[in-house]
mmCIF file of C-alpha atoms and ligand atoms in Angstrom:
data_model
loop_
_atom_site.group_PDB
_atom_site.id
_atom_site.type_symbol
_atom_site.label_atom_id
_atom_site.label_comp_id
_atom_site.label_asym_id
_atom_site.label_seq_id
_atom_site.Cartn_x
_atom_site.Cartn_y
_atom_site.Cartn_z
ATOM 1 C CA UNK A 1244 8.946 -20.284 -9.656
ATOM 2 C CA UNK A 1245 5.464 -21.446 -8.280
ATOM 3 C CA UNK A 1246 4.303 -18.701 -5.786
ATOM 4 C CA UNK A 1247 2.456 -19.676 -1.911
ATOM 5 C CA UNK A 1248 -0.847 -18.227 -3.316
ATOM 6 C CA UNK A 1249 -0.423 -20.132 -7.115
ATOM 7 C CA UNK A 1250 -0.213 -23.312 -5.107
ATOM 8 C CA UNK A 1251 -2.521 -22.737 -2.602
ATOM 9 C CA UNK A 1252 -4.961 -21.968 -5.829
ATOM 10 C CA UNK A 1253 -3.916 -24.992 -7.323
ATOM 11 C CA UNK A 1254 -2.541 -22.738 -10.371
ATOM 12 C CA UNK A 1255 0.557 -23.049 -11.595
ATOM 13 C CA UNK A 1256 0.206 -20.717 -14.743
ATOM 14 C CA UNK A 1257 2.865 -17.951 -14.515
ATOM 15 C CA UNK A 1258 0.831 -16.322 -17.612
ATOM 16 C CA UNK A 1259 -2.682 -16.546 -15.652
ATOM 17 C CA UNK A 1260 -4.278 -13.391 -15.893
ATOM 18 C CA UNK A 1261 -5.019 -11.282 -13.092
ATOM 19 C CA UNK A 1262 -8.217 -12.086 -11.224
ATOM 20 C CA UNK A 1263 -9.986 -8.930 -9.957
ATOM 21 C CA UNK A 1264 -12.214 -9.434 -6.752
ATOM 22 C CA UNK A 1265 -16.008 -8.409 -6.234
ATOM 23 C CA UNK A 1266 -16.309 -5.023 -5.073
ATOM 24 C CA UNK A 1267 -14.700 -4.421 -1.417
ATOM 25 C CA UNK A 1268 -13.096 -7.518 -1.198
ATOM 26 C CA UNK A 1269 -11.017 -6.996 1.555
ATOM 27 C CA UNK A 1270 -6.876 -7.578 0.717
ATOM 28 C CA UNK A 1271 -5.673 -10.224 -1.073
ATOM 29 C CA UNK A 1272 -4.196 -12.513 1.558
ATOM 30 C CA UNK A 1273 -7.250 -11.660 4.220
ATOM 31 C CA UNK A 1274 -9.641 -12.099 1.204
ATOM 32 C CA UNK A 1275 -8.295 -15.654 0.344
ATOM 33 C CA UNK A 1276 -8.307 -16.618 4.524
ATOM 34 C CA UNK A 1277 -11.929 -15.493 5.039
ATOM 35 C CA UNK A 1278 -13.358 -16.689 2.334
ATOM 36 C CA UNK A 1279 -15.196 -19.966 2.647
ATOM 37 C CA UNK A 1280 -16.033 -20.227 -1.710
ATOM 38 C CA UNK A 1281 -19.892 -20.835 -0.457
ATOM 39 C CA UNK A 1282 -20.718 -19.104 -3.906
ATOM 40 C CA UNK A 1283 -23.196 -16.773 -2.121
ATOM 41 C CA UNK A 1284 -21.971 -13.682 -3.629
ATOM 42 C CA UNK A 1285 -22.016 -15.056 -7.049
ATOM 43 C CA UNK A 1286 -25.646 -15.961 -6.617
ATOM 44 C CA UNK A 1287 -26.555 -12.642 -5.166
ATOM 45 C CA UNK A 1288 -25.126 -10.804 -7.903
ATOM 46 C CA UNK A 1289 -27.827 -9.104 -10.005
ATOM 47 C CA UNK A 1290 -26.150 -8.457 -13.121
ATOM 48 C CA UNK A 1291 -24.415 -11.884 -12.927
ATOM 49 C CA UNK A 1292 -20.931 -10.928 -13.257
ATOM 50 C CA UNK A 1293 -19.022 -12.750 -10.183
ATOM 51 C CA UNK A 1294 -18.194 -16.081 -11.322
ATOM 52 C CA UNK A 1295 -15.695 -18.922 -9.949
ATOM 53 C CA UNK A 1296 -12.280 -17.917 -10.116
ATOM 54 C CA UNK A 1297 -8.719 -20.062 -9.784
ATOM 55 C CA UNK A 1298 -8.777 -22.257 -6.279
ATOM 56 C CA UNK A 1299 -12.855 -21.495 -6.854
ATOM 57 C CA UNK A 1300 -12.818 -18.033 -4.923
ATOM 58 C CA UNK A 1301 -14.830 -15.584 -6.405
ATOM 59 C CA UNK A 1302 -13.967 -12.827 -8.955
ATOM 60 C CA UNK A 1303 -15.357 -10.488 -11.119
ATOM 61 C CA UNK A 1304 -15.680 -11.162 -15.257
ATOM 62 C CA UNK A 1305 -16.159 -8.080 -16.866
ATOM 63 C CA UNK A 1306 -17.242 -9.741 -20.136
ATOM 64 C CA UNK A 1307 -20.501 -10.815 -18.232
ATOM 65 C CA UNK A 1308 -21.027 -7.164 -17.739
ATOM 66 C CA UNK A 1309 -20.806 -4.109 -15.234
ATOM 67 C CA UNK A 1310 -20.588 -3.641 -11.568
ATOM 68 C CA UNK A 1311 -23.698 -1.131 -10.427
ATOM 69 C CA UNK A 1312 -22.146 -1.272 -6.814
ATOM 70 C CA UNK A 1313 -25.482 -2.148 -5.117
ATOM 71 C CA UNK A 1314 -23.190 -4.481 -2.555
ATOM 72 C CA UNK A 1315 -25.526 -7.329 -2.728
ATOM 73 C CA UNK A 1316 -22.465 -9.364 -2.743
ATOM 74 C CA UNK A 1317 -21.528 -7.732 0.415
ATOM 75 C CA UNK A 1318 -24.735 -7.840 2.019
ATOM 76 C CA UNK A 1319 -24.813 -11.618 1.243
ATOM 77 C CA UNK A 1320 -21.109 -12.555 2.434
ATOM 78 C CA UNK A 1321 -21.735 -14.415 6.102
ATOM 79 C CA UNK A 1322 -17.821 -14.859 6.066
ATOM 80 C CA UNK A 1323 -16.516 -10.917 7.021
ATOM 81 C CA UNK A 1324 -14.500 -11.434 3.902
ATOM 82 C CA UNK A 1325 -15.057 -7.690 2.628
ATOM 83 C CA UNK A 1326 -14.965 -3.961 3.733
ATOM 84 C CA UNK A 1327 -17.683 -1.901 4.991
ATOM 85 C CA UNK A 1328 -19.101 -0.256 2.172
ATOM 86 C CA UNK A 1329 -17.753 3.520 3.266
ATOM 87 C CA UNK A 1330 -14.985 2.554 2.035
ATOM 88 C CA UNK A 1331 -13.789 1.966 -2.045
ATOM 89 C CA UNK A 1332 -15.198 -0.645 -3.469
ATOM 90 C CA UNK A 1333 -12.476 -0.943 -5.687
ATOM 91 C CA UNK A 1334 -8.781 0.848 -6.800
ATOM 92 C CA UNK A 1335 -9.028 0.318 -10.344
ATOM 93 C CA UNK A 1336 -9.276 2.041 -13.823
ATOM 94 C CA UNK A 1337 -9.573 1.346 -17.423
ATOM 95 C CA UNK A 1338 -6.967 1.798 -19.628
ATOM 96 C CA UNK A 1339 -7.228 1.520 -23.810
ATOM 97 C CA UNK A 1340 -5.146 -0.085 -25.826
ATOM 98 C CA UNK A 1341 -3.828 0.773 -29.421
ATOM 99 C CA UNK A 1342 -5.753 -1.296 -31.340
ATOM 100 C CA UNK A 1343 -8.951 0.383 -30.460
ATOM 101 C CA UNK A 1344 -10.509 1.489 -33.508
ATOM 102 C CA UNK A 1345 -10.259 5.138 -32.886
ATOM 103 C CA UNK A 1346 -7.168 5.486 -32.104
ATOM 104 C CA UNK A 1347 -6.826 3.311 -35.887
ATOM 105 C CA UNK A 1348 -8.608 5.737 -37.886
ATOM 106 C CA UNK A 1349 -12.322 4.241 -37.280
ATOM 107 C CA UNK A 1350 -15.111 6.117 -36.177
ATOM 108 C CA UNK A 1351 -16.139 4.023 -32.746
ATOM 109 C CA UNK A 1352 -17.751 5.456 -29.268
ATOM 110 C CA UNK A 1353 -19.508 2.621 -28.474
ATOM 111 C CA UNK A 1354 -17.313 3.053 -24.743
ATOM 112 C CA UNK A 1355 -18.270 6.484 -24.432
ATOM 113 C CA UNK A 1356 -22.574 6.029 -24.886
ATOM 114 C CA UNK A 1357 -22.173 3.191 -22.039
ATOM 115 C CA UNK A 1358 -19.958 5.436 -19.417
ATOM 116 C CA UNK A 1359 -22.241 7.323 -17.208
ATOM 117 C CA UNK A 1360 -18.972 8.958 -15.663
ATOM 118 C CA UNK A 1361 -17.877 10.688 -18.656
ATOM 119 C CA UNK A 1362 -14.592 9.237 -18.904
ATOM 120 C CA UNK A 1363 -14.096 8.527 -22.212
ATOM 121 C CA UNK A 1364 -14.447 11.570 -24.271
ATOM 122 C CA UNK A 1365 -13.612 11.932 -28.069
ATOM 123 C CA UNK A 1366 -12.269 15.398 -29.578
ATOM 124 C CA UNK A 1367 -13.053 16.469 -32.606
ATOM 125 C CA UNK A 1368 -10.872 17.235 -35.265
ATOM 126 C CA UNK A 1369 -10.848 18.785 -38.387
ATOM 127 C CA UNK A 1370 -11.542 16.586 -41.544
ATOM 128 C CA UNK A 1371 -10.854 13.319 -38.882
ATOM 129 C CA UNK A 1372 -12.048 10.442 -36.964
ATOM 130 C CA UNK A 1373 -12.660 11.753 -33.126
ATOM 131 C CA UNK A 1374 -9.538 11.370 -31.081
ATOM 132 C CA UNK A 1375 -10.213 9.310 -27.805
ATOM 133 C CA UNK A 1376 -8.882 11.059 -24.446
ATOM 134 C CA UNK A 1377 -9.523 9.382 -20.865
ATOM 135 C CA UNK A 1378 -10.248 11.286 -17.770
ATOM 136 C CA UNK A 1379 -9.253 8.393 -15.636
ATOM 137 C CA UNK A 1380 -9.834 10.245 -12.726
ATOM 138 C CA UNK A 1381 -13.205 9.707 -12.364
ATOM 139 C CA UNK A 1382 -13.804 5.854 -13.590
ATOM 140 C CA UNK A 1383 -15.367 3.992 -10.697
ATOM 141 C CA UNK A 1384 -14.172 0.682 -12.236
ATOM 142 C CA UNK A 1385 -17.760 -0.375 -13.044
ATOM 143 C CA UNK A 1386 -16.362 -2.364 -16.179
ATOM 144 C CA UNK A 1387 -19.321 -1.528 -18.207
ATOM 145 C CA UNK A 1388 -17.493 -0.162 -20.909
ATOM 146 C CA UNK A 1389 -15.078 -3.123 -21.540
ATOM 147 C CA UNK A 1390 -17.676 -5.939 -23.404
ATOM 148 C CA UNK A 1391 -18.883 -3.120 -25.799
ATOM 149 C CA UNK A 1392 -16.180 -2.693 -27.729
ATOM 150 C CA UNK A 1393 -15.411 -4.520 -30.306
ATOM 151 C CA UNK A 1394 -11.769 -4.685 -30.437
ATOM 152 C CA UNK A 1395 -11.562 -5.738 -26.808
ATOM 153 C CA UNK A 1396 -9.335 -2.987 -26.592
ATOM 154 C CA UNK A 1397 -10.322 -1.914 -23.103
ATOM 155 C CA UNK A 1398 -8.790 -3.340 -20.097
ATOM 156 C CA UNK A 1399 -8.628 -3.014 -16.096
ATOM 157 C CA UNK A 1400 -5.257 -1.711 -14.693
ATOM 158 C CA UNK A 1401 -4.539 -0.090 -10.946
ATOM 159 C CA UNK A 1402 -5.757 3.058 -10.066
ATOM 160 C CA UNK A 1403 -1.851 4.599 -9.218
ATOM 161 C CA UNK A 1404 -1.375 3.754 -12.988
ATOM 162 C CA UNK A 1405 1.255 1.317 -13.105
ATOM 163 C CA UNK A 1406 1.870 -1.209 -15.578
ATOM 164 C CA UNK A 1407 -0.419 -4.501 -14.915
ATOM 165 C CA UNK A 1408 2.260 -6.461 -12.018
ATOM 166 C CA UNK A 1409 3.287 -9.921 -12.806
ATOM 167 C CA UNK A 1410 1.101 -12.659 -11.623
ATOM 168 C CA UNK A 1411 4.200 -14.055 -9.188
ATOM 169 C CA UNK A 1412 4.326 -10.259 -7.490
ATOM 170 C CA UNK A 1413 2.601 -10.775 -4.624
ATOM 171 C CA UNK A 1414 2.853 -7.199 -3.371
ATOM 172 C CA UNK A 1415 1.482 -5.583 -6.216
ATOM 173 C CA UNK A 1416 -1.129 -8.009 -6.812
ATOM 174 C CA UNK A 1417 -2.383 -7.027 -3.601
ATOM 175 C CA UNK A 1418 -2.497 -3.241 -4.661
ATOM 176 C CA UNK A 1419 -4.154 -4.404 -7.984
ATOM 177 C CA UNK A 1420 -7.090 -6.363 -6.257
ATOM 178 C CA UNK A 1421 -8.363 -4.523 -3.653
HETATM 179 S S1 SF4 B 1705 -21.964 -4.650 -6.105
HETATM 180 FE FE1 SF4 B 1705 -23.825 -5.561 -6.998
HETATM 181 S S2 SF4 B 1705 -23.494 -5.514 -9.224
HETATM 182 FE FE2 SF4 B 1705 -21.491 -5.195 -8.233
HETATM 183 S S3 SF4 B 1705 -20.568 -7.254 -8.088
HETATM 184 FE FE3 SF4 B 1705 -21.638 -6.865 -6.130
HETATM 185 S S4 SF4 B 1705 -23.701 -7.711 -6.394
HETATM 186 FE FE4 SF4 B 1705 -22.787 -7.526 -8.443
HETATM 187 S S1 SF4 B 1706 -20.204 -14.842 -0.014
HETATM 188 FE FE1 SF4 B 1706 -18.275 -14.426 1.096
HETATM 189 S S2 SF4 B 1706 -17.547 -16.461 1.761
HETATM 190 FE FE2 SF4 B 1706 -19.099 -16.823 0.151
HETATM 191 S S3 SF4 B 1706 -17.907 -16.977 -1.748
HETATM 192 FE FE3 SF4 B 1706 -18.547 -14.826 -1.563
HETATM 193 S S4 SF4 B 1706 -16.832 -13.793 -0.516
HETATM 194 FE FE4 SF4 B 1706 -16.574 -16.016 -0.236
HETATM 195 S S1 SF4 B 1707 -15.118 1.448 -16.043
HETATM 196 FE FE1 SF4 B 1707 -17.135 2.506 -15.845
HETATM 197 S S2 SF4 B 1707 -16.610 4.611 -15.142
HETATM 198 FE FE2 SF4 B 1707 -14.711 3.667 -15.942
HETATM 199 S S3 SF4 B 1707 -14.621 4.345 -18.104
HETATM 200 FE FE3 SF4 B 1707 -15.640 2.303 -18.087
HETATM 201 S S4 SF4 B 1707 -17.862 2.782 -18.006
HETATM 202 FE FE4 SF4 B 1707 -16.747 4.658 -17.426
#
């Protein structure tokens, strides 16, 4: 079934990937309302990562880069369609998948020498490759860690740590985005 906010995109995709917003984009449904797609966030972004999303509304492509939270996008917005910045900028977290190369047998931290947070942390172990551990509690969702690796293995999931919610759930889409 088409969802209200896949029409009112003009995407019809039930497979579309998630979109995530720039950083304190206010909820989903107020987000899409107040936002007029004038593209002034995109071009105020200094490490060029907003781009054009579905129904042209902004969002945030991680494979451009990583979010440095200066809230130039905010400052720039003439629409109110964001949060002060006191608040999150975002409720998301990164979350590895299996075929990253460490977890394979391959020596890889290219994730780890780009993660200023300390996240991702590798163990050592006897006569092994370094075992990758996540200490998700302190990612800020920057997203510079996801174009370095090489397997792609690193992706953006919610911040309560639930499985990624289907593009057609409209509630937890909302949780995912904001
Ligand atoms: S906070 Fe700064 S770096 Fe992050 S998306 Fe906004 S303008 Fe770009
Ligand atoms: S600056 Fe504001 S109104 Fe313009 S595209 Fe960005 S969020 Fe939308
Ligand atoms: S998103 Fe940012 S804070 Fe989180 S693990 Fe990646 S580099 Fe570290």
């Amino acid at each position: 079934m088409i969802t209200r906010r896949q029409l009112f995109r003009g995407n019809f995709d039930k497979n579309t990937q998630l979109e995530i917003r720039p950083p304190w984009a206010k909820a989903e449904e107020q987000f899409t309302d107040l936002c007029s797609r004038c593209n002034d966030c995109i071009k105020a972004c200094p490490e060029e990562i907003i781009v054009t999303g579905s129904g042209k509304f902004p969002v945030v492509d991680f494979k451009k880069g990583g979010c440095t939270f200066c809230h130039q996008c905010v400052d720039a917005c003439q629409s109110n369609a964001f949060n002060d910045i006191t608040q999150q900028p975002w409720g998301i977290k990164i979350a590895i998948q299996d075929n990253c190369l460490s977890k394979i047998g391959v020596v890889c931290q290219s994730c780890s020498d780009v993660c200023e947070q300390n996240v991702i942390q590798f163990s050592l172990q006897m006569g092994g490759v370094p075992s990758i551990k996540l200490n998700t509690q302190k990612c800020t969702g920057c997203g510079f860690c996801v174009d370095v690796c090489p397997k792609n293995s690193i992706s953006i999931k919610p911040k309560v740590g639930k499985a990624l919610p289907s593009p057609s759930d409209e509630k937890d889409i909302k949780s995912f985005v904001v």
